[in-house]
């Protein structure tokens, strides 16, 4: 004869419940999974950069799809500062229940090499999924007498005091990309760091600086108006937004650099929650709405497993570690 839970003696229910929880803990399965399904409340995604930037825009767009598929509100919390490490530290210290996540940029792989962080990025955070990648474009002001990468390198070698290149700050992706370019080509250019992309782009448009590596979306209007001249992109091949602009790797083999956006969680978040988040983000990246948005931003959806994202970040860190040591790059 079968009995419902209400018909079972209380001591029988308690004894078996305790045994079930103990068994789940021994197997490495969180007991909370037996209490309620995830998610049962809004999810906060910390964006460690100001609103309106590439990471913020991608996270907000993805958050709409993710919220719909998970049946919960996605709350975006902008915590800018120190190349993204302030927001990352907040998530690293958060309760590992899957309700506080980090939308990280490529600087996440570099920050441990440049800053003394209040957390261990390898031990305190775990990868969930890589969202997207984007190449940079190598630009010059029209006053620069170079129409190709080869001509720019020749000019930089012949007149080493002529060219200044802008970046969004020491240790930023465009700073490191420019230093990698100098290392591979032998070009000589002076670094001029800015506090953000807007003032840097304003100055290269105005001719105060002559060269910059920058995300395609942020300068596409200036390229089309003729205010800036694109010489090459850092991807393996040309991109749809700039089909006539070659890849730097066509001339200098092996040169390939991407900005990226990815989702991370506190290290203690159970693997079943990570798997659920991963599956839902992968599904969102396949929707026509998200794909069109990313394409319009010159971004390529990635997806994949947490392990693949983790391996990608480790490889990125190693690449920049070698450059930072060789070029003796430091931040104030």
mmCIF file of C-alpha atoms in Angstrom:
data_model
loop_
_atom_site.group_PDB
_atom_site.id
_atom_site.type_symbol
_atom_site.label_atom_id
_atom_site.label_comp_id
_atom_site.label_asym_id
_atom_site.label_seq_id
_atom_site.Cartn_x
_atom_site.Cartn_y
_atom_site.Cartn_z
ATOM 1 C CA UNK A 1 0.000 0.000 0.000
ATOM 2 C CA UNK A 2 1.356 3.425 -0.990
ATOM 3 C CA UNK A 3 1.083 6.338 1.403
ATOM 4 C CA UNK A 4 1.435 10.053 0.855
ATOM 5 C CA UNK A 5 3.954 12.130 2.843
ATOM 6 C CA UNK A 6 1.114 13.294 5.072
ATOM 7 C CA UNK A 7 0.283 9.697 5.953
ATOM 8 C CA UNK A 8 3.852 8.745 6.889
ATOM 9 C CA UNK A 9 4.866 8.873 10.558
ATOM 10 C CA UNK A 10 6.834 12.052 11.305
ATOM 11 C CA UNK A 11 9.851 10.140 12.619
ATOM 12 C CA UNK A 12 9.967 8.175 9.348
ATOM 13 C CA UNK A 13 9.909 11.392 7.275
ATOM 14 C CA UNK A 14 12.576 13.164 9.347
ATOM 15 C CA UNK A 15 14.868 10.113 9.441
ATOM 16 C CA UNK A 16 14.708 9.614 5.686
ATOM 17 C CA UNK A 17 15.029 13.349 4.945
ATOM 18 C CA UNK A 18 18.200 13.548 7.017
ATOM 19 C CA UNK A 19 19.567 10.497 5.242
ATOM 20 C CA UNK A 20 18.762 12.026 1.851
ATOM 21 C CA UNK A 21 20.526 15.305 2.684
ATOM 22 C CA UNK A 22 23.558 13.435 4.022
ATOM 23 C CA UNK A 23 23.735 11.332 0.876
ATOM 24 C CA UNK A 24 23.489 14.403 -1.338
ATOM 25 C CA UNK A 25 26.305 16.140 0.536
ATOM 26 C CA UNK A 26 28.483 13.055 0.300
ATOM 27 C CA UNK A 27 27.893 12.972 -3.435
ATOM 28 C CA UNK A 28 28.784 16.643 -3.806
ATOM 29 C CA UNK A 29 25.210 17.711 -4.663
ATOM 30 C CA UNK A 30 24.003 20.813 -2.781
ATOM 31 C CA UNK A 31 21.069 20.139 -0.495
ATOM 32 C CA UNK A 32 19.400 23.341 -1.667
ATOM 33 C CA UNK A 33 18.725 21.581 -4.974
ATOM 34 C CA UNK A 34 16.183 19.434 -3.140
ATOM 35 C CA UNK A 35 14.513 22.447 -1.516
ATOM 36 C CA UNK A 36 13.774 24.613 -4.541
ATOM 37 C CA UNK A 37 14.585 24.902 -8.196
ATOM 38 C CA UNK A 38 16.981 27.563 -9.435
ATOM 39 C CA UNK A 39 16.316 30.415 -9.977
ATOM 40 C CA UNK A 40 13.616 31.420 -7.514
ATOM 41 C CA UNK A 41 14.532 35.113 -7.279
ATOM 42 C CA UNK A 42 16.057 37.860 -9.477
ATOM 43 C CA UNK A 43 19.633 37.360 -10.679
ATOM 44 C CA UNK A 44 22.131 40.191 -10.412
ATOM 45 C CA UNK A 45 24.810 40.481 -13.093
ATOM 46 C CA UNK A 46 27.617 42.838 -12.139
ATOM 47 C CA UNK A 47 29.067 44.766 -15.088
ATOM 48 C CA UNK A 48 32.445 46.121 -13.921
ATOM 49 C CA UNK A 49 32.351 49.041 -16.375
ATOM 50 C CA UNK A 50 30.190 52.141 -16.912
ATOM 51 C CA UNK A 51 26.814 51.930 -18.610
ATOM 52 C CA UNK A 52 26.811 52.314 -22.380
ATOM 53 C CA UNK A 53 30.018 50.435 -23.133
ATOM 54 C CA UNK A 54 30.416 47.177 -25.023
ATOM 55 C CA UNK A 55 30.190 44.918 -21.948
ATOM 56 C CA UNK A 56 27.159 46.754 -20.591
ATOM 57 C CA UNK A 57 25.316 46.723 -23.927
ATOM 58 C CA UNK A 58 25.959 43.019 -24.535
ATOM 59 C CA UNK A 59 24.979 42.058 -20.992
ATOM 60 C CA UNK A 60 21.734 44.023 -21.092
ATOM 61 C CA UNK A 61 20.748 42.525 -24.439
ATOM 62 C CA UNK A 62 21.583 39.001 -23.316
ATOM 63 C CA UNK A 63 19.850 39.627 -19.993
ATOM 64 C CA UNK A 64 16.496 40.097 -21.714
ATOM 65 C CA UNK A 65 16.693 36.651 -23.333
ATOM 66 C CA UNK A 66 18.189 35.033 -20.249
ATOM 67 C CA UNK A 67 15.505 36.454 -17.986
ATOM 68 C CA UNK A 68 12.771 35.183 -20.287
ATOM 69 C CA UNK A 69 14.199 31.668 -20.481
ATOM 70 C CA UNK A 70 14.897 31.402 -16.742
ATOM 71 C CA UNK A 71 11.622 33.048 -15.722
ATOM 72 C CA UNK A 72 13.316 35.645 -13.516
ATOM 73 C CA UNK A 73 14.321 39.289 -13.683
ATOM 74 C CA UNK A 74 17.951 39.978 -14.580
ATOM 75 C CA UNK A 75 19.273 43.028 -12.724
ATOM 76 C CA UNK A 76 22.327 44.770 -14.200
ATOM 77 C CA UNK A 77 24.601 46.442 -11.636
ATOM 78 C CA UNK A 78 27.394 48.676 -12.981
ATOM 79 C CA UNK A 79 30.428 48.698 -10.659
ATOM 80 C CA UNK A 80 33.192 50.391 -12.629
ATOM 81 C CA UNK A 81 36.824 50.922 -11.702
ATOM 82 C CA UNK A 82 40.383 49.552 -11.850
ATOM 83 C CA UNK A 83 39.974 47.889 -15.238
ATOM 84 C CA UNK A 84 36.993 45.864 -14.062
ATOM 85 C CA UNK A 85 38.601 44.506 -10.902
ATOM 86 C CA UNK A 86 36.316 46.386 -8.455
ATOM 87 C CA UNK A 87 33.205 44.699 -9.809
ATOM 88 C CA UNK A 88 35.015 41.366 -10.067
ATOM 89 C CA UNK A 89 36.008 41.586 -6.398
ATOM 90 C CA UNK A 90 32.366 42.154 -5.442
ATOM 91 C CA UNK A 91 31.291 38.983 -7.236
ATOM 92 C CA UNK A 92 34.244 36.982 -5.880
ATOM 93 C CA UNK A 93 33.038 37.794 -2.334
ATOM 94 C CA UNK A 94 29.348 37.188 -3.091
ATOM 95 C CA UNK A 95 27.318 34.305 -1.722
ATOM 96 C CA UNK A 96 27.879 31.347 -4.090
ATOM 97 C CA UNK A 97 24.224 30.664 -4.798
ATOM 98 C CA UNK A 98 24.047 31.654 -8.467
ATOM 99 C CA UNK A 99 22.231 34.942 -7.840
ATOM 100 C CA UNK A 100 25.294 37.173 -8.292
ATOM 101 C CA UNK A 101 27.274 36.828 -11.515
ATOM 102 C CA UNK A 102 30.020 38.758 -13.308
ATOM 103 C CA UNK A 103 30.021 39.903 -16.923
ATOM 104 C CA UNK A 104 33.761 40.142 -17.566
ATOM 105 C CA UNK A 105 35.770 41.819 -20.319
ATOM 106 C CA UNK A 106 39.165 40.814 -21.716
ATOM 107 C CA UNK A 107 40.876 42.892 -18.996
ATOM 108 C CA UNK A 108 39.854 40.145 -16.550
ATOM 109 C CA UNK A 109 42.620 37.931 -17.936
ATOM 110 C CA UNK A 110 45.198 40.719 -17.627
ATOM 111 C CA UNK A 111 44.353 42.393 -14.304
ATOM 112 C CA UNK A 112 46.127 39.761 -12.136
ATOM 113 C CA UNK A 113 49.313 40.542 -14.066
ATOM 114 C CA UNK A 114 49.094 44.299 -13.464
ATOM 115 C CA UNK A 115 47.240 44.875 -10.192
ATOM 116 C CA UNK A 116 47.460 43.571 -6.655
ATOM 117 C CA UNK A 117 43.912 42.248 -6.474
ATOM 118 C CA UNK A 118 41.903 41.623 -3.275
ATOM 119 C CA UNK A 119 40.881 38.219 -4.652
ATOM 120 C CA UNK A 120 42.326 35.317 -6.615
ATOM 121 C CA UNK A 121 40.753 35.337 -10.073
ATOM 122 C CA UNK A 122 41.540 31.633 -10.577
ATOM 123 C CA UNK A 123 40.357 30.376 -7.182
ATOM 124 C CA UNK A 124 37.527 32.792 -6.311
ATOM 125 C CA UNK A 125 35.702 32.889 -9.656
ATOM 126 C CA UNK A 126 34.688 30.128 -12.052
ATOM 127 C CA UNK A 127 33.837 30.342 -15.773
ATOM 128 C CA UNK A 128 30.230 29.928 -16.875
ATOM 129 C CA UNK A 129 30.326 30.709 -20.600
ATOM 130 C CA UNK A 130 32.113 32.875 -23.144
ATOM 131 C CA UNK A 131 29.585 35.210 -24.728
ATOM 132 C CA UNK A 132 31.275 36.924 -27.670
ATOM 133 C CA UNK A 133 34.520 38.103 -29.229
ATOM 134 C CA UNK A 134 35.384 41.179 -31.268
ATOM 135 C CA UNK A 135 38.492 42.216 -33.200
ATOM 136 C CA UNK A 136 40.038 45.669 -32.965
ATOM 137 C CA UNK A 137 40.744 47.937 -35.907
ATOM 138 C CA UNK A 138 44.065 49.727 -36.426
ATOM 139 C CA UNK A 139 43.302 53.372 -37.229
ATOM 140 C CA UNK A 140 45.302 56.416 -38.205
ATOM 141 C CA UNK A 141 44.389 60.074 -38.515
ATOM 142 C CA UNK A 142 44.146 61.073 -42.229
ATOM 143 C CA UNK A 143 47.184 63.321 -41.807
ATOM 144 C CA UNK A 144 49.379 60.236 -41.369
ATOM 145 C CA UNK A 145 50.995 59.420 -44.745
ATOM 146 C CA UNK A 146 50.380 55.684 -44.500
ATOM 147 C CA UNK A 147 47.743 53.742 -46.402
ATOM 148 C CA UNK A 148 48.804 50.239 -45.342
ATOM 149 C CA UNK A 149 50.206 48.479 -42.308
ATOM 150 C CA UNK A 150 53.551 48.103 -44.044
ATOM 151 C CA UNK A 151 53.702 51.838 -44.741
ATOM 152 C CA UNK A 152 52.816 52.633 -41.108
ATOM 153 C CA UNK A 153 55.582 50.366 -39.822
ATOM 154 C CA UNK A 154 58.103 51.882 -42.236
ATOM 155 C CA UNK A 155 57.112 55.386 -41.132
ATOM 156 C CA UNK A 156 57.333 54.471 -37.452
ATOM 157 C CA UNK A 157 60.826 53.051 -37.972
ATOM 158 C CA UNK A 158 62.059 55.974 -40.063
ATOM 159 C CA UNK A 159 60.659 58.665 -37.764
ATOM 160 C CA UNK A 160 60.441 57.135 -34.270
ATOM 161 C CA UNK A 161 59.384 60.410 -32.616
ATOM 162 C CA UNK A 162 56.553 61.169 -35.035
ATOM 163 C CA UNK A 163 53.716 58.859 -34.014
ATOM 164 C CA UNK A 164 51.712 58.773 -30.777
ATOM 165 C CA UNK A 165 49.133 56.066 -30.158
ATOM 166 C CA UNK A 166 46.100 56.418 -27.895
ATOM 167 C CA UNK A 167 44.684 53.858 -25.500
ATOM 168 C CA UNK A 168 41.831 53.754 -23.006
ATOM 169 C CA UNK A 169 44.357 53.381 -20.192
ATOM 170 C CA UNK A 170 47.458 51.476 -19.177
ATOM 171 C CA UNK A 171 46.813 47.749 -19.286
ATOM 172 C CA UNK A 172 43.733 48.083 -21.506
ATOM 173 C CA UNK A 173 43.264 45.777 -24.474
ATOM 174 C CA UNK A 174 44.121 48.491 -26.989
ATOM 175 C CA UNK A 175 47.286 49.392 -25.050
ATOM 176 C CA UNK A 176 48.470 45.788 -24.962
ATOM 177 C CA UNK A 177 47.516 45.230 -28.605
ATOM 178 C CA UNK A 178 49.572 48.238 -29.664
ATOM 179 C CA UNK A 179 52.540 47.007 -27.620
ATOM 180 C CA UNK A 180 52.211 43.565 -29.206
ATOM 181 C CA UNK A 181 52.152 45.262 -32.622
ATOM 182 C CA UNK A 182 55.338 47.180 -31.756
ATOM 183 C CA UNK A 183 57.012 44.017 -30.489
ATOM 184 C CA UNK A 184 56.256 42.023 -33.634
ATOM 185 C CA UNK A 185 56.859 44.748 -36.239
ATOM 186 C CA UNK A 186 59.619 46.795 -34.640
ATOM 187 C CA UNK A 187 57.536 49.967 -35.024
ATOM 188 C CA UNK A 188 58.279 52.852 -32.650
ATOM 189 C CA UNK A 189 55.295 54.765 -31.239
ATOM 190 C CA UNK A 190 54.718 56.670 -27.988
ATOM 191 C CA UNK A 191 51.865 55.570 -25.724
ATOM 192 C CA UNK A 192 49.329 58.234 -24.687
ATOM 193 C CA UNK A 193 46.847 56.748 -22.172
ATOM 194 C CA UNK A 194 43.374 58.243 -21.700
ATOM 195 C CA UNK A 195 40.698 57.707 -19.071
ATOM 196 C CA UNK A 196 38.236 55.943 -21.340
ATOM 197 C CA UNK A 197 37.453 55.514 -25.002
ATOM 198 C CA UNK A 198 35.495 58.719 -25.653
ATOM 199 C CA UNK A 199 38.336 61.201 -24.968
ATOM 200 C CA UNK A 200 40.835 59.009 -26.828
ATOM 201 C CA UNK A 201 38.634 58.843 -29.927
ATOM 202 C CA UNK A 202 37.977 62.596 -29.724
ATOM 203 C CA UNK A 203 41.709 63.284 -29.792
ATOM 204 C CA UNK A 204 42.543 60.961 -32.654
ATOM 205 C CA UNK A 205 39.721 62.483 -34.700
ATOM 206 C CA UNK A 206 41.181 65.885 -33.855
ATOM 207 C CA UNK A 207 44.722 64.809 -34.755
ATOM 208 C CA UNK A 208 46.227 65.229 -31.275
ATOM 209 C CA UNK A 209 47.264 61.559 -31.499
ATOM 210 C CA UNK A 210 47.840 59.706 -34.732
ATOM 211 C CA UNK A 211 47.267 55.973 -34.153
ATOM 212 C CA UNK A 212 44.867 53.776 -32.190
ATOM 213 C CA UNK A 213 43.675 50.201 -31.876
ATOM 214 C CA UNK A 214 39.983 50.292 -30.946
ATOM 215 C CA UNK A 215 36.715 48.359 -31.208
ATOM 216 C CA UNK A 216 35.116 48.665 -34.629
ATOM 217 C CA UNK A 217 31.670 49.730 -33.429
ATOM 218 C CA UNK A 218 32.912 52.782 -31.543
ATOM 219 C CA UNK A 219 34.565 54.314 -34.623
ATOM 220 C CA UNK A 220 32.555 53.004 -37.566
ATOM 221 C CA UNK A 221 30.844 56.373 -38.086
ATOM 222 C CA UNK A 222 34.193 58.207 -38.156
ATOM 223 C CA UNK A 223 35.567 55.669 -40.637
ATOM 224 C CA UNK A 224 32.616 56.068 -42.982
ATOM 225 C CA UNK A 225 32.824 59.866 -42.791
ATOM 226 C CA UNK A 226 36.538 59.801 -43.645
ATOM 227 C CA UNK A 227 37.646 61.301 -40.339
ATOM 228 C CA UNK A 228 39.674 58.188 -39.556
ATOM 229 C CA UNK A 229 41.479 55.761 -41.867
ATOM 230 C CA UNK A 230 41.399 52.028 -41.092
ATOM 231 C CA UNK A 231 44.535 50.122 -42.019
ATOM 232 C CA UNK A 232 43.823 46.632 -40.726
ATOM 233 C CA UNK A 233 41.843 44.518 -38.281
ATOM 234 C CA UNK A 234 43.233 42.221 -35.597
ATOM 235 C CA UNK A 235 41.063 39.226 -36.475
ATOM 236 C CA UNK A 236 42.251 36.252 -38.502
ATOM 237 C CA UNK A 237 40.492 37.595 -41.584
ATOM 238 C CA UNK A 238 38.482 40.600 -42.766
ATOM 239 C CA UNK A 239 35.155 41.326 -41.094
ATOM 240 C CA UNK A 240 31.707 42.115 -42.521
ATOM 241 C CA UNK A 241 31.661 45.708 -41.232
ATOM 242 C CA UNK A 242 34.964 46.482 -43.009
ATOM 243 C CA UNK A 243 35.179 43.985 -45.879
ATOM 244 C CA UNK A 244 37.933 45.855 -47.741
ATOM 245 C CA UNK A 245 40.198 46.215 -44.693
ATOM 246 C CA UNK A 246 42.781 43.412 -44.455
ATOM 247 C CA UNK A 247 43.892 41.514 -41.367
ATOM 248 C CA UNK A 248 47.228 42.378 -39.779
ATOM 249 C CA UNK A 249 47.963 38.657 -39.821
ATOM 250 C CA UNK A 250 48.020 38.759 -43.631
ATOM 251 C CA UNK A 251 51.296 40.675 -43.323
ATOM 252 C CA UNK A 252 52.581 39.617 -39.908
ATOM 253 C CA UNK A 253 51.787 35.937 -39.460
ATOM 254 C CA UNK A 254 50.322 34.922 -36.135
ATOM 255 C CA UNK A 255 49.102 38.388 -35.149
ATOM 256 C CA UNK A 256 45.565 37.833 -33.870
ATOM 257 C CA UNK A 257 43.868 39.696 -31.012
ATOM 258 C CA UNK A 258 40.261 39.772 -29.816
ATOM 259 C CA UNK A 259 38.335 41.548 -27.137
ATOM 260 C CA UNK A 260 35.894 39.227 -25.402
ATOM 261 C CA UNK A 261 32.944 39.199 -23.034
ATOM 262 C CA UNK A 262 32.142 36.272 -20.765
ATOM 263 C CA UNK A 263 30.070 35.261 -17.756
ATOM 264 C CA UNK A 264 31.639 34.145 -14.464
ATOM 265 C CA UNK A 265 30.312 33.130 -11.050
ATOM 266 C CA UNK A 266 31.683 32.863 -7.510
ATOM 267 C CA UNK A 267 33.805 29.727 -7.221
ATOM 268 C CA UNK A 268 31.450 27.949 -4.835
ATOM 269 C CA UNK A 269 28.387 28.046 -7.086
ATOM 270 C CA UNK A 270 27.199 24.439 -7.577
ATOM 271 C CA UNK A 271 28.008 22.865 -10.925
ATOM 272 C CA UNK A 272 24.357 22.109 -11.682
ATOM 273 C CA UNK A 273 23.545 25.829 -11.477
ATOM 274 C CA UNK A 274 26.533 26.679 -13.676
ATOM 275 C CA UNK A 275 25.341 24.074 -16.177
ATOM 276 C CA UNK A 276 21.845 25.572 -16.226
ATOM 277 C CA UNK A 277 23.176 29.094 -16.775
ATOM 278 C CA UNK A 278 25.519 27.836 -19.465
ATOM 279 C CA UNK A 279 22.733 26.056 -21.342
ATOM 280 C CA UNK A 280 20.461 29.094 -21.228
ATOM 281 C CA UNK A 281 23.146 31.519 -22.418
ATOM 282 C CA UNK A 282 24.067 29.159 -25.258
ATOM 283 C CA UNK A 283 20.412 29.037 -26.268
ATOM 284 C CA UNK A 284 20.114 32.843 -26.095
ATOM 285 C CA UNK A 285 23.170 33.267 -28.328
ATOM 286 C CA UNK A 286 21.398 31.244 -31.028
ATOM 287 C CA UNK A 287 18.310 33.468 -31.144
ATOM 288 C CA UNK A 288 18.033 35.702 -34.239
ATOM 289 C CA UNK A 289 17.514 38.795 -32.078
ATOM 290 C CA UNK A 290 20.755 38.377 -30.120
ATOM 291 C CA UNK A 291 22.714 37.295 -33.184
ATOM 292 C CA UNK A 292 21.642 40.382 -35.135
ATOM 293 C CA UNK A 293 22.490 42.629 -32.197
ATOM 294 C CA UNK A 294 25.984 41.134 -31.905
ATOM 295 C CA UNK A 295 26.537 41.332 -35.657
ATOM 296 C CA UNK A 296 25.569 45.010 -35.638
ATOM 297 C CA UNK A 297 28.194 45.541 -32.921
ATOM 298 C CA UNK A 298 30.842 43.635 -34.945
ATOM 299 C CA UNK A 299 30.760 40.924 -32.287
ATOM 300 C CA UNK A 300 30.794 37.181 -32.887
ATOM 301 C CA UNK A 301 28.762 34.895 -30.591
ATOM 302 C CA UNK A 302 30.850 32.136 -29.019
ATOM 303 C CA UNK A 303 29.085 30.006 -26.388
ATOM 304 C CA UNK A 304 30.514 26.594 -25.552
ATOM 305 C CA UNK A 305 31.255 24.914 -22.232
ATOM 306 C CA UNK A 306 32.629 26.412 -19.007
ATOM 307 C CA UNK A 307 35.787 24.363 -19.527
ATOM 308 C CA UNK A 308 36.330 25.853 -22.984
ATOM 309 C CA UNK A 309 35.930 29.365 -21.618
ATOM 310 C CA UNK A 310 38.334 28.614 -18.779
ATOM 311 C CA UNK A 311 40.966 27.336 -21.219
ATOM 312 C CA UNK A 312 40.515 30.421 -23.406
ATOM 313 C CA UNK A 313 41.098 32.769 -20.469
ATOM 314 C CA UNK A 314 44.204 30.874 -19.353
ATOM 315 C CA UNK A 315 45.683 31.072 -22.860
ATOM 316 C CA UNK A 316 44.878 34.795 -23.027
ATOM 317 C CA UNK A 317 46.566 35.427 -19.687
ATOM 318 C CA UNK A 318 49.680 33.541 -20.765
ATOM 319 C CA UNK A 319 49.955 35.484 -24.030
ATOM 320 C CA UNK A 320 49.753 38.846 -22.295
ATOM 321 C CA UNK A 321 52.008 37.740 -19.446
ATOM 322 C CA UNK A 322 54.859 37.175 -21.883
ATOM 323 C CA UNK A 323 54.307 40.596 -23.495
ATOM 324 C CA UNK A 324 53.956 42.458 -20.188
ATOM 325 C CA UNK A 325 57.229 41.001 -18.940
ATOM 326 C CA UNK A 326 59.055 41.662 -22.224
ATOM 327 C CA UNK A 327 57.795 45.258 -22.556
ATOM 328 C CA UNK A 328 58.005 45.922 -18.792
ATOM 329 C CA UNK A 329 54.415 47.234 -18.766
ATOM 330 C CA UNK A 330 53.221 48.641 -15.452
ATOM 331 C CA UNK A 331 50.198 50.573 -14.199
ATOM 332 C CA UNK A 332 50.177 53.402 -11.674
#
